[in-house]
PDB file of C-alpha atoms in Angstrom:
ATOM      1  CA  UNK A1089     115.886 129.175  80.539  1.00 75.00           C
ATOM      2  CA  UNK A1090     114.552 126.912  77.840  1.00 86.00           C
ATOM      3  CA  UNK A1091     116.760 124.166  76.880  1.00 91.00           C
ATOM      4  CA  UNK A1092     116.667 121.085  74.287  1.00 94.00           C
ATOM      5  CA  UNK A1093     116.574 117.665  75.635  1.00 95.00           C
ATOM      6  CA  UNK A1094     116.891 114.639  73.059  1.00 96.00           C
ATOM      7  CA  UNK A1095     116.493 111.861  74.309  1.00 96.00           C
ATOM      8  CA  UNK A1096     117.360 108.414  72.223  1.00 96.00           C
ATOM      9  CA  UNK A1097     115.488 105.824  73.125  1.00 96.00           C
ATOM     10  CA  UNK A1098     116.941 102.618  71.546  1.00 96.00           C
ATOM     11  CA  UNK A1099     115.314  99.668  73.673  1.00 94.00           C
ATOM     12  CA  UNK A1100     112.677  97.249  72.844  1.00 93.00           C
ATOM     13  CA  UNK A1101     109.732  98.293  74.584  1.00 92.00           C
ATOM     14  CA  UNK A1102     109.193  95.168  76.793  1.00 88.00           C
ATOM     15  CA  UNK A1103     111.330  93.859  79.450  1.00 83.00           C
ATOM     16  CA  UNK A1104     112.900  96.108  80.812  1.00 84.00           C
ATOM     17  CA  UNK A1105     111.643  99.872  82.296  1.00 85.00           C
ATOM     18  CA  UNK A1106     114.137 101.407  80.060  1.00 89.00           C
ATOM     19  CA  UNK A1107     111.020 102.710  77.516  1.00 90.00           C
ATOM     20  CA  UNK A1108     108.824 103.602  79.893  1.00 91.00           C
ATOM     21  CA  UNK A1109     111.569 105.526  81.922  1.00 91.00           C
ATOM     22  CA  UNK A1110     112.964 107.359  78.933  1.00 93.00           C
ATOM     23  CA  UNK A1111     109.103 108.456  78.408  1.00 93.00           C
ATOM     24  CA  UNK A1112     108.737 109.860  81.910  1.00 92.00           C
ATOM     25  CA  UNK A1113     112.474 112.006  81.409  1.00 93.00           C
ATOM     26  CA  UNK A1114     110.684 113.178  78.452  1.00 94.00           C
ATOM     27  CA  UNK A1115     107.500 114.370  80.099  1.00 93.00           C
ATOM     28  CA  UNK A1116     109.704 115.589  82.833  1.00 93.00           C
ATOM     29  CA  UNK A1117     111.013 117.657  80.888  1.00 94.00           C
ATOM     30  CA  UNK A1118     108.403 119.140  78.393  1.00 93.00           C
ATOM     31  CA  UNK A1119     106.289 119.673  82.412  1.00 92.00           C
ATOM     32  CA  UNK A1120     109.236 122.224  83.017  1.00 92.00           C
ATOM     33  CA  UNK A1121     108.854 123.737  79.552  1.00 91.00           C
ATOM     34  CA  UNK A1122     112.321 122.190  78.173  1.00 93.00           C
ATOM     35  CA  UNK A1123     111.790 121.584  74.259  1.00 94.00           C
ATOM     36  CA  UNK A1124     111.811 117.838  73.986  1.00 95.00           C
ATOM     37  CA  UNK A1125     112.765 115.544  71.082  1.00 95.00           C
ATOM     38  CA  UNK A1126     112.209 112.232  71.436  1.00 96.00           C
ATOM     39  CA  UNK A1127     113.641 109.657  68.350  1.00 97.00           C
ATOM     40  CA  UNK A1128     113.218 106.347  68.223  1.00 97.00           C
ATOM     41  CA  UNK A1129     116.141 104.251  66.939  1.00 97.00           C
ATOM     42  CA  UNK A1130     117.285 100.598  66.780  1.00 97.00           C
ATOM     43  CA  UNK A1131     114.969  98.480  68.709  1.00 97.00           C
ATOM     44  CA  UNK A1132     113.509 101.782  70.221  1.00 96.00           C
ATOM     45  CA  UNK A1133     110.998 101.919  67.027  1.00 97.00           C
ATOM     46  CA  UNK A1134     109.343  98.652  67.855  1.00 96.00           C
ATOM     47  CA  UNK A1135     107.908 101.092  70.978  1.00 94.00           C
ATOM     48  CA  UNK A1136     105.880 103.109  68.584  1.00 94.00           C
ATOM     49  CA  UNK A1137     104.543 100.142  66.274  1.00 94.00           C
ATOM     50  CA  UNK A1138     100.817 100.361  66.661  1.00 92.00           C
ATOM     51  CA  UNK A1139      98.468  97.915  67.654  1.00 90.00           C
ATOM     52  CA  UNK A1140      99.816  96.519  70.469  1.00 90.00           C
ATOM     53  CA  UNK A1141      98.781  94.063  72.819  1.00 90.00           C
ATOM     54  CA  UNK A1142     101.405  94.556  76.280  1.00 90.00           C
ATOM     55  CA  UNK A1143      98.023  93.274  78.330  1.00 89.00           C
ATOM     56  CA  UNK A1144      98.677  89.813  77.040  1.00 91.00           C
ATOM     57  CA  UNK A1145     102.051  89.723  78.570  1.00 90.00           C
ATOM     58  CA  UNK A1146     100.944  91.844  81.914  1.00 87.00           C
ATOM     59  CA  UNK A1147     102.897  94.779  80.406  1.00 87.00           C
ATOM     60  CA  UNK A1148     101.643  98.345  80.670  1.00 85.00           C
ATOM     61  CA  UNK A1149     100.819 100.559  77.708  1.00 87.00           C
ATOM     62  CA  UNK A1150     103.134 102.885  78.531  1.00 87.00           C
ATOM     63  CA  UNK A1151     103.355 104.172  75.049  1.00 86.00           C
ATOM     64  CA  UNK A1152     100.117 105.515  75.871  1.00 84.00           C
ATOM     65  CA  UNK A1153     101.625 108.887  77.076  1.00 87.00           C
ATOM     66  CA  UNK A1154     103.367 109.732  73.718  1.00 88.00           C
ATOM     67  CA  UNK A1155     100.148 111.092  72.968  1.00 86.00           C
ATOM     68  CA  UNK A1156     100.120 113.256  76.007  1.00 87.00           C
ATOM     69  CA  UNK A1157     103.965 114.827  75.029  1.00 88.00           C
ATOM     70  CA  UNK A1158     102.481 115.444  71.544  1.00 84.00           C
ATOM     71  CA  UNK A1159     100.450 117.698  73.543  1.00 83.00           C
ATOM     72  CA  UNK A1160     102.815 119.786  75.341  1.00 82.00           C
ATOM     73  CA  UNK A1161     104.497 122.802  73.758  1.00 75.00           C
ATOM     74  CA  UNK A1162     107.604 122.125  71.986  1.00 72.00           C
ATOM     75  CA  UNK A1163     107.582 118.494  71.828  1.00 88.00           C
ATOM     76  CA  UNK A1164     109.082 116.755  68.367  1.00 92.00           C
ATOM     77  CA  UNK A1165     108.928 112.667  68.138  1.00 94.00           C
ATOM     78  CA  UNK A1166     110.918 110.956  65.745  1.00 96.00           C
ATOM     79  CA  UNK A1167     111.017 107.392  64.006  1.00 97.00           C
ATOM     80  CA  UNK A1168     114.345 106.694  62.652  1.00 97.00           C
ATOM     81  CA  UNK A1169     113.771 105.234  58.812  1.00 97.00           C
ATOM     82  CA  UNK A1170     116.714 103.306  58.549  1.00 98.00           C
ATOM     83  CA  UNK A1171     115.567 101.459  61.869  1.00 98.00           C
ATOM     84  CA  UNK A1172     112.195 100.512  60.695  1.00 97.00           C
ATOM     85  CA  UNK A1173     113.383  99.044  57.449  1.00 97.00           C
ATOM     86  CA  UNK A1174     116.104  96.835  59.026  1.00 98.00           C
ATOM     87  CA  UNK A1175     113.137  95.351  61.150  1.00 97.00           C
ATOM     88  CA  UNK A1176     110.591  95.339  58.179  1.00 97.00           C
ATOM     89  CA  UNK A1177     108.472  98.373  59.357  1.00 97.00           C
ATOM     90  CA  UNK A1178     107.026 100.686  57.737  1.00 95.00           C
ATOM     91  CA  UNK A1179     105.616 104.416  58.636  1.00 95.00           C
ATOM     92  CA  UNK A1180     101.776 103.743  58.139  1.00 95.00           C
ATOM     93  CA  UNK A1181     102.966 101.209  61.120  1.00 95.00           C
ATOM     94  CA  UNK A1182     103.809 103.154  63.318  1.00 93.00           C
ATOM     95  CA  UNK A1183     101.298 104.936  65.982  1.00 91.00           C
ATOM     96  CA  UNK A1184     100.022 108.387  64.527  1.00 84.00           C
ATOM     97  CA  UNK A1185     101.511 110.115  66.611  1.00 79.00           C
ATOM     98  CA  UNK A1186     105.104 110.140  65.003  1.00 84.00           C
ATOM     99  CA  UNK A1187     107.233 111.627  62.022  1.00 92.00           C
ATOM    100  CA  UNK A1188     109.930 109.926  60.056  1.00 96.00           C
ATOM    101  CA  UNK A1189     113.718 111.355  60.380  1.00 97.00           C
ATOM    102  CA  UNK A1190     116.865 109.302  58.443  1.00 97.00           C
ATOM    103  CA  UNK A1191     119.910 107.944  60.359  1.00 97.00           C
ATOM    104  CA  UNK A1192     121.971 111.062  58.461  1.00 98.00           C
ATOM    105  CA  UNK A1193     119.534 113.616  60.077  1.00 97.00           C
ATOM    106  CA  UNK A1194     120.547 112.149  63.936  1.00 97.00           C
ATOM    107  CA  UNK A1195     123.801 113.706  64.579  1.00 97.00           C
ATOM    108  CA  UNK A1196     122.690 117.102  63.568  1.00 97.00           C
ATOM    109  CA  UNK A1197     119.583 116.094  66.617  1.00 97.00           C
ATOM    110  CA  UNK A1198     122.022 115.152  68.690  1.00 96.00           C
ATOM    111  CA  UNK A1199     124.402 118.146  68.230  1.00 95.00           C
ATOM    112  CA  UNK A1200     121.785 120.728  68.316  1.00 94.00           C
ATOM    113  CA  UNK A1201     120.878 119.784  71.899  1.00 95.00           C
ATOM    114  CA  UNK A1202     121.273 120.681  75.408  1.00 93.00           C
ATOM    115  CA  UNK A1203     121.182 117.429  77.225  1.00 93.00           C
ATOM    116  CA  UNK A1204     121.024 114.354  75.645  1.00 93.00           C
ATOM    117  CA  UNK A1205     119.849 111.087  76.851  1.00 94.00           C
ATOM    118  CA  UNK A1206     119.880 107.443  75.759  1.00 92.00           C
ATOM    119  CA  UNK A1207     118.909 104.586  76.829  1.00 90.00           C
TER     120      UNK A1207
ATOM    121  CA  UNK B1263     132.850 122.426  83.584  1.00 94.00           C
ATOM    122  CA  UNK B1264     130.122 121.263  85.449  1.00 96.00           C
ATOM    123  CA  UNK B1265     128.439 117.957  85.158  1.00 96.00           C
ATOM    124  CA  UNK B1266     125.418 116.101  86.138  1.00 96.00           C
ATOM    125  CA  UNK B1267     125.175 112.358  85.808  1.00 97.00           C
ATOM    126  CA  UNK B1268     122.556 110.143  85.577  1.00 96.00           C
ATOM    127  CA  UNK B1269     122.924 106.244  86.544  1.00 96.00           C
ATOM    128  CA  UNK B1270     120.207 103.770  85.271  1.00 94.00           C
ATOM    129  CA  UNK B1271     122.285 100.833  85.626  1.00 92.00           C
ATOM    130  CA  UNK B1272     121.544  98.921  89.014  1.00 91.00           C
ATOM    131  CA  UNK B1273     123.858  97.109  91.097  1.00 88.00           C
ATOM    132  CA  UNK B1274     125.041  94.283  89.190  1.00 85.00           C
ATOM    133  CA  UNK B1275     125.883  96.781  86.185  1.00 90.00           C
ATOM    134  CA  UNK B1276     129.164  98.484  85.350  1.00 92.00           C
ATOM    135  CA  UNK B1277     127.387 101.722  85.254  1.00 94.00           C
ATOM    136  CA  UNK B1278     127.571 103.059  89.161  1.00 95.00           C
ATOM    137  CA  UNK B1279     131.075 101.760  89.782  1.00 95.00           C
ATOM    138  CA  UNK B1280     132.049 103.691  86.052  1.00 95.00           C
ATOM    139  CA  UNK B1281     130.106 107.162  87.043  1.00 97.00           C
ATOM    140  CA  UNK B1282     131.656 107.038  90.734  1.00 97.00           C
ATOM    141  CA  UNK B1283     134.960 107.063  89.088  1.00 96.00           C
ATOM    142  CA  UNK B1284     134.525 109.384  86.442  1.00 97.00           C
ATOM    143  CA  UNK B1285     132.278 112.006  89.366  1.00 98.00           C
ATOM    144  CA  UNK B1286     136.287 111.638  91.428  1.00 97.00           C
ATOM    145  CA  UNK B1287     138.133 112.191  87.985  1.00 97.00           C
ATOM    146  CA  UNK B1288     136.079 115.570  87.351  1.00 97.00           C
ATOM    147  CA  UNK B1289     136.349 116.483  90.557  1.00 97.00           C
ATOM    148  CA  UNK B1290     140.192 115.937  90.604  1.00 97.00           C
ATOM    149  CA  UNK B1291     140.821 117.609  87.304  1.00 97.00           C
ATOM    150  CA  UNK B1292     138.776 120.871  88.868  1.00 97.00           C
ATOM    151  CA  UNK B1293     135.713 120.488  87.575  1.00 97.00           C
ATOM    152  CA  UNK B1294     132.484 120.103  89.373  1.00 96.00           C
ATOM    153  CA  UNK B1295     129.984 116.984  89.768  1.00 96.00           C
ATOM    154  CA  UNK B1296     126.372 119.202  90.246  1.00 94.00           C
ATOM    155  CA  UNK B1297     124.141 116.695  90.802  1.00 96.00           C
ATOM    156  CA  UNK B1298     123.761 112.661  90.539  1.00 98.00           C
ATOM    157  CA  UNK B1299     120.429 111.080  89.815  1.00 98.00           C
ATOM    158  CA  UNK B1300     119.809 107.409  90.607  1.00 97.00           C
ATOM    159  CA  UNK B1301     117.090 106.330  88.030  1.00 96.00           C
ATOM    160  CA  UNK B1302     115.243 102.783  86.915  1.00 93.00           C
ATOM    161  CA  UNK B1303     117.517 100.279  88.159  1.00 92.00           C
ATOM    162  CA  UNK B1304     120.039 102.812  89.633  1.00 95.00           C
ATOM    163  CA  UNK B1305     117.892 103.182  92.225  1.00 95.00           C
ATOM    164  CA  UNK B1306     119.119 100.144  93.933  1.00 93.00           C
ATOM    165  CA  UNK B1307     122.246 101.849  94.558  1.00 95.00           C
ATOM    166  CA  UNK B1308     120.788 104.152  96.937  1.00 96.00           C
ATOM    167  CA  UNK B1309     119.566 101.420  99.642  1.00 93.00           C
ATOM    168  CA  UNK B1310     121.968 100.802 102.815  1.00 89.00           C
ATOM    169  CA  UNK B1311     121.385  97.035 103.188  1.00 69.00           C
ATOM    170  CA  UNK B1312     123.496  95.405 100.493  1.00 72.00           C
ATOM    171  CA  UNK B1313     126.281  92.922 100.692  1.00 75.00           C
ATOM    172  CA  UNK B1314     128.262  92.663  97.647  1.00 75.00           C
ATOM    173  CA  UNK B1315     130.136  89.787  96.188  1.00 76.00           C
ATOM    174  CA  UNK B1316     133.469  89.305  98.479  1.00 78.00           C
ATOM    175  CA  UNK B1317     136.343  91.262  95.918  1.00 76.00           C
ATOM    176  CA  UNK B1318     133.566  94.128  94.837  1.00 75.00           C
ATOM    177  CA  UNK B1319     133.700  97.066  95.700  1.00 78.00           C
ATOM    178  CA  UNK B1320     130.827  98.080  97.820  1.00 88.00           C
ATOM    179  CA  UNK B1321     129.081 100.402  95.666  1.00 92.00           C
ATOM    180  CA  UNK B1322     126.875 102.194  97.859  1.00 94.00           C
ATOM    181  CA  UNK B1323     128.987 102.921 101.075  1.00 94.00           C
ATOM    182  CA  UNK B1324     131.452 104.188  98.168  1.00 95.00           C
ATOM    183  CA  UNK B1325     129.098 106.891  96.945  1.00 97.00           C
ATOM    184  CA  UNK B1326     128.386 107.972 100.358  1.00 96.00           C
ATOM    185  CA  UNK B1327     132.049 108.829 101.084  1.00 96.00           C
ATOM    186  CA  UNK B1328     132.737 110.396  97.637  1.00 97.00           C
ATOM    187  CA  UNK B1329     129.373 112.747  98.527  1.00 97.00           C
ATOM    188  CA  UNK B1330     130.523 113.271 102.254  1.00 97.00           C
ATOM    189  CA  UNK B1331     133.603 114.020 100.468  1.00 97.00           C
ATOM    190  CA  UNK B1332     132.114 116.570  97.815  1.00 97.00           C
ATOM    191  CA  UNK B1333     128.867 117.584  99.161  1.00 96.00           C
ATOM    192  CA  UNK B1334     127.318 116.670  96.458  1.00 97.00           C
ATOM    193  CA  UNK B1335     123.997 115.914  96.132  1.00 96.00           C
ATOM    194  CA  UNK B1336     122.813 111.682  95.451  1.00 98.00           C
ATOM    195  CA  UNK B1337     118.910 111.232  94.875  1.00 98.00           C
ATOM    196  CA  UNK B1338     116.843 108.382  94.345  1.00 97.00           C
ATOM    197  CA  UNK B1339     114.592 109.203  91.968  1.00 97.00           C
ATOM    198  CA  UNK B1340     110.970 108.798  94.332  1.00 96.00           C
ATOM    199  CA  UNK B1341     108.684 107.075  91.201  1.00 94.00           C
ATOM    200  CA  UNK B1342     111.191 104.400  91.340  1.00 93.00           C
ATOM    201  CA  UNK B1343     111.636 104.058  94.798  1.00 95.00           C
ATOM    202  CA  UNK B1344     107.929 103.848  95.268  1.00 95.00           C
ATOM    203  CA  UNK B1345     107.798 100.924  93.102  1.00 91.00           C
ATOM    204  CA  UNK B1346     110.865  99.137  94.895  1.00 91.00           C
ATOM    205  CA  UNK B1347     109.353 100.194  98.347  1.00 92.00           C
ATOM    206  CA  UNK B1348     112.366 102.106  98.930  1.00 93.00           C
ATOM    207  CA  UNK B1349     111.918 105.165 101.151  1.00 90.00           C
ATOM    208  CA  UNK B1350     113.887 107.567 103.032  1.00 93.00           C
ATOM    209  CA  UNK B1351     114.529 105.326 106.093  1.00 94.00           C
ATOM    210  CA  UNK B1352     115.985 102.877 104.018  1.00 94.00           C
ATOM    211  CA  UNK B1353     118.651 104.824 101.891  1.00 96.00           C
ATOM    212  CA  UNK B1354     122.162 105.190 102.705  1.00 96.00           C
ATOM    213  CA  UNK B1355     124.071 108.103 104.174  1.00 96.00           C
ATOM    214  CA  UNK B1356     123.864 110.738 101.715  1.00 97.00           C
ATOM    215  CA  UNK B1357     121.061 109.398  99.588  1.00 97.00           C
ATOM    216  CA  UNK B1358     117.756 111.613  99.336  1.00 97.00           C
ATOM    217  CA  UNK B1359     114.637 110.774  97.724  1.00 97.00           C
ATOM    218  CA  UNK B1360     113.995 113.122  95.046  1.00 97.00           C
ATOM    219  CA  UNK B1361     111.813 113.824  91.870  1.00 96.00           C
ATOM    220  CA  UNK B1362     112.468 114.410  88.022  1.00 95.00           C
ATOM    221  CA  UNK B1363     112.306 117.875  88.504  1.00 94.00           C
ATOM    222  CA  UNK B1364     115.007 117.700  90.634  1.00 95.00           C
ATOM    223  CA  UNK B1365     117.181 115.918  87.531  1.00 94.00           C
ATOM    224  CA  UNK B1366     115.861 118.688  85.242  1.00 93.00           C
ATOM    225  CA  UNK B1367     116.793 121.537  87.004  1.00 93.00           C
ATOM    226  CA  UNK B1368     120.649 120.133  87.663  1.00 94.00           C
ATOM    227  CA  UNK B1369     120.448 119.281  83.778  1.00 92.00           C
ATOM    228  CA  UNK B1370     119.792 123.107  83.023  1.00 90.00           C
ATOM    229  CA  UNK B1371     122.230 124.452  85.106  1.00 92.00           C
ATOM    230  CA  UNK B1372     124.926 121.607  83.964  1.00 93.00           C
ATOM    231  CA  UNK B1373     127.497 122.264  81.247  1.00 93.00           C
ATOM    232  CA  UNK B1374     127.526 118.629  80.501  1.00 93.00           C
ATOM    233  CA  UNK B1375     125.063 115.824  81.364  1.00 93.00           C
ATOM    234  CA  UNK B1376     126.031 112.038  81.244  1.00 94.00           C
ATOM    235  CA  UNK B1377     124.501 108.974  81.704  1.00 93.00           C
ATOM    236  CA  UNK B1378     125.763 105.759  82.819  1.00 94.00           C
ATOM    237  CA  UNK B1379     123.356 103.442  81.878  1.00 89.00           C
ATOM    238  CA  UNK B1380     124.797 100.055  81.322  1.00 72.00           C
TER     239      UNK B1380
END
């Protein structure tokens, strides 16, 4: 049975385990061959801005593994728009890794899905 | 209906006091409680030793009566625990140590999944 797990994650991506915990539901979940769609929203998109540096704060990478759920069958990631320009990002930004979806397009997401997590 | 719930919030949050009401409300109005996953902070909940603020409710000896109660199932989510040097011996009564795949499987047999988070 192949199910579709959103998952919101709205969090900035230091400070708290929330990102990196929403990022190991998500691999979870592609491992057992769910379709996965991962968005980032409100301070969630400041996960996927490239060219970090956690090290300097003795902070993981952890955004690392979105590059190993692009690999996995059935696996969409999402940047909310309307998010990045409130917080004066931009796409070309953002790691490669990750395609753009507006604030209008998220319910539809969120009603299309199975389970649904935020956090 | 049947539900699984997933608690991030630790003890100090709202979120395992608001999920062990709303697991007795389901089961009260006939519905079923699957499955509930103790995950980032939530793992807290699942250690015996606490002793919570005199006037609180004490969280985890709740959960253990509502699943000795139910029989249903409470895991610690093992990552977490790991990192928290939490492990079986330390959990209380009706507490198990359990993976993901545990959450994902409840999730796709579920009607509904929440999470309690804050």
């Amino acid at each position: 049975m192949r199910k579709t797990v959103l998952i919101l994650a709205r969090s900035q991506p230091h400070g708290s385990s929330r990102g990196p915990d929403l990022l190991d539901l998500a691999l979870a979940a592609a491992a057992f061959d769910q379709r996965v769609c991962l968005v980032f929203l409100d301070d969630g998109v400041w996960q996927v801005r490239a060219e970090q540096n956690p090290g300097a704060i003795d902070a993981c990478d952890f955004a690392r593994g979105i590059g190993a759920l692009i690999q996995m069958d059935g696996a969409d990631i999402l940047v909310e728009r309307e998010s990045m320009d409130e917080r004066g990002l931009s796409f070309h930004m953002m790691r490669p890794v990750v395609r753009m979806v507006s604030r209008a397009q998220v319910p539809a997401l969120i009603a299309r899905a199975d389970m649904v997590v935020a956090g | 209906m049947k539900f699984t719930l997933l608690i991030t919030g630790g003890l100090s949050a709202q979120a395992p006091r608001t999920a062990l009401r709303f697991a007795q409300a389901a089961i009260d109005a006939g519905e079923g409680v699957g499955l509930v996953f103790f995950y980032g902070d939530g793992v807290q909940v699942a250690r015996h030793a606490g002793k919570p603020r005199p006037g609180d409710l004490e969280i985890t000896p709740a959960w253990s009566a509502f699943a000795a109660a139910q029989g249903v199932g409470l895991v610690a989510c093992v990552a977490e625990a790991e990192r928290q040097g939490l492990d079986e011996a330390d959990l209380a009564p009706g507490f198990h140590i359990g993976g993901l795949g545990q959450w994902i499987e409840a999730g796709l047999e579920c009607d509904r999944l929440l999470t309690f988070a804050a």
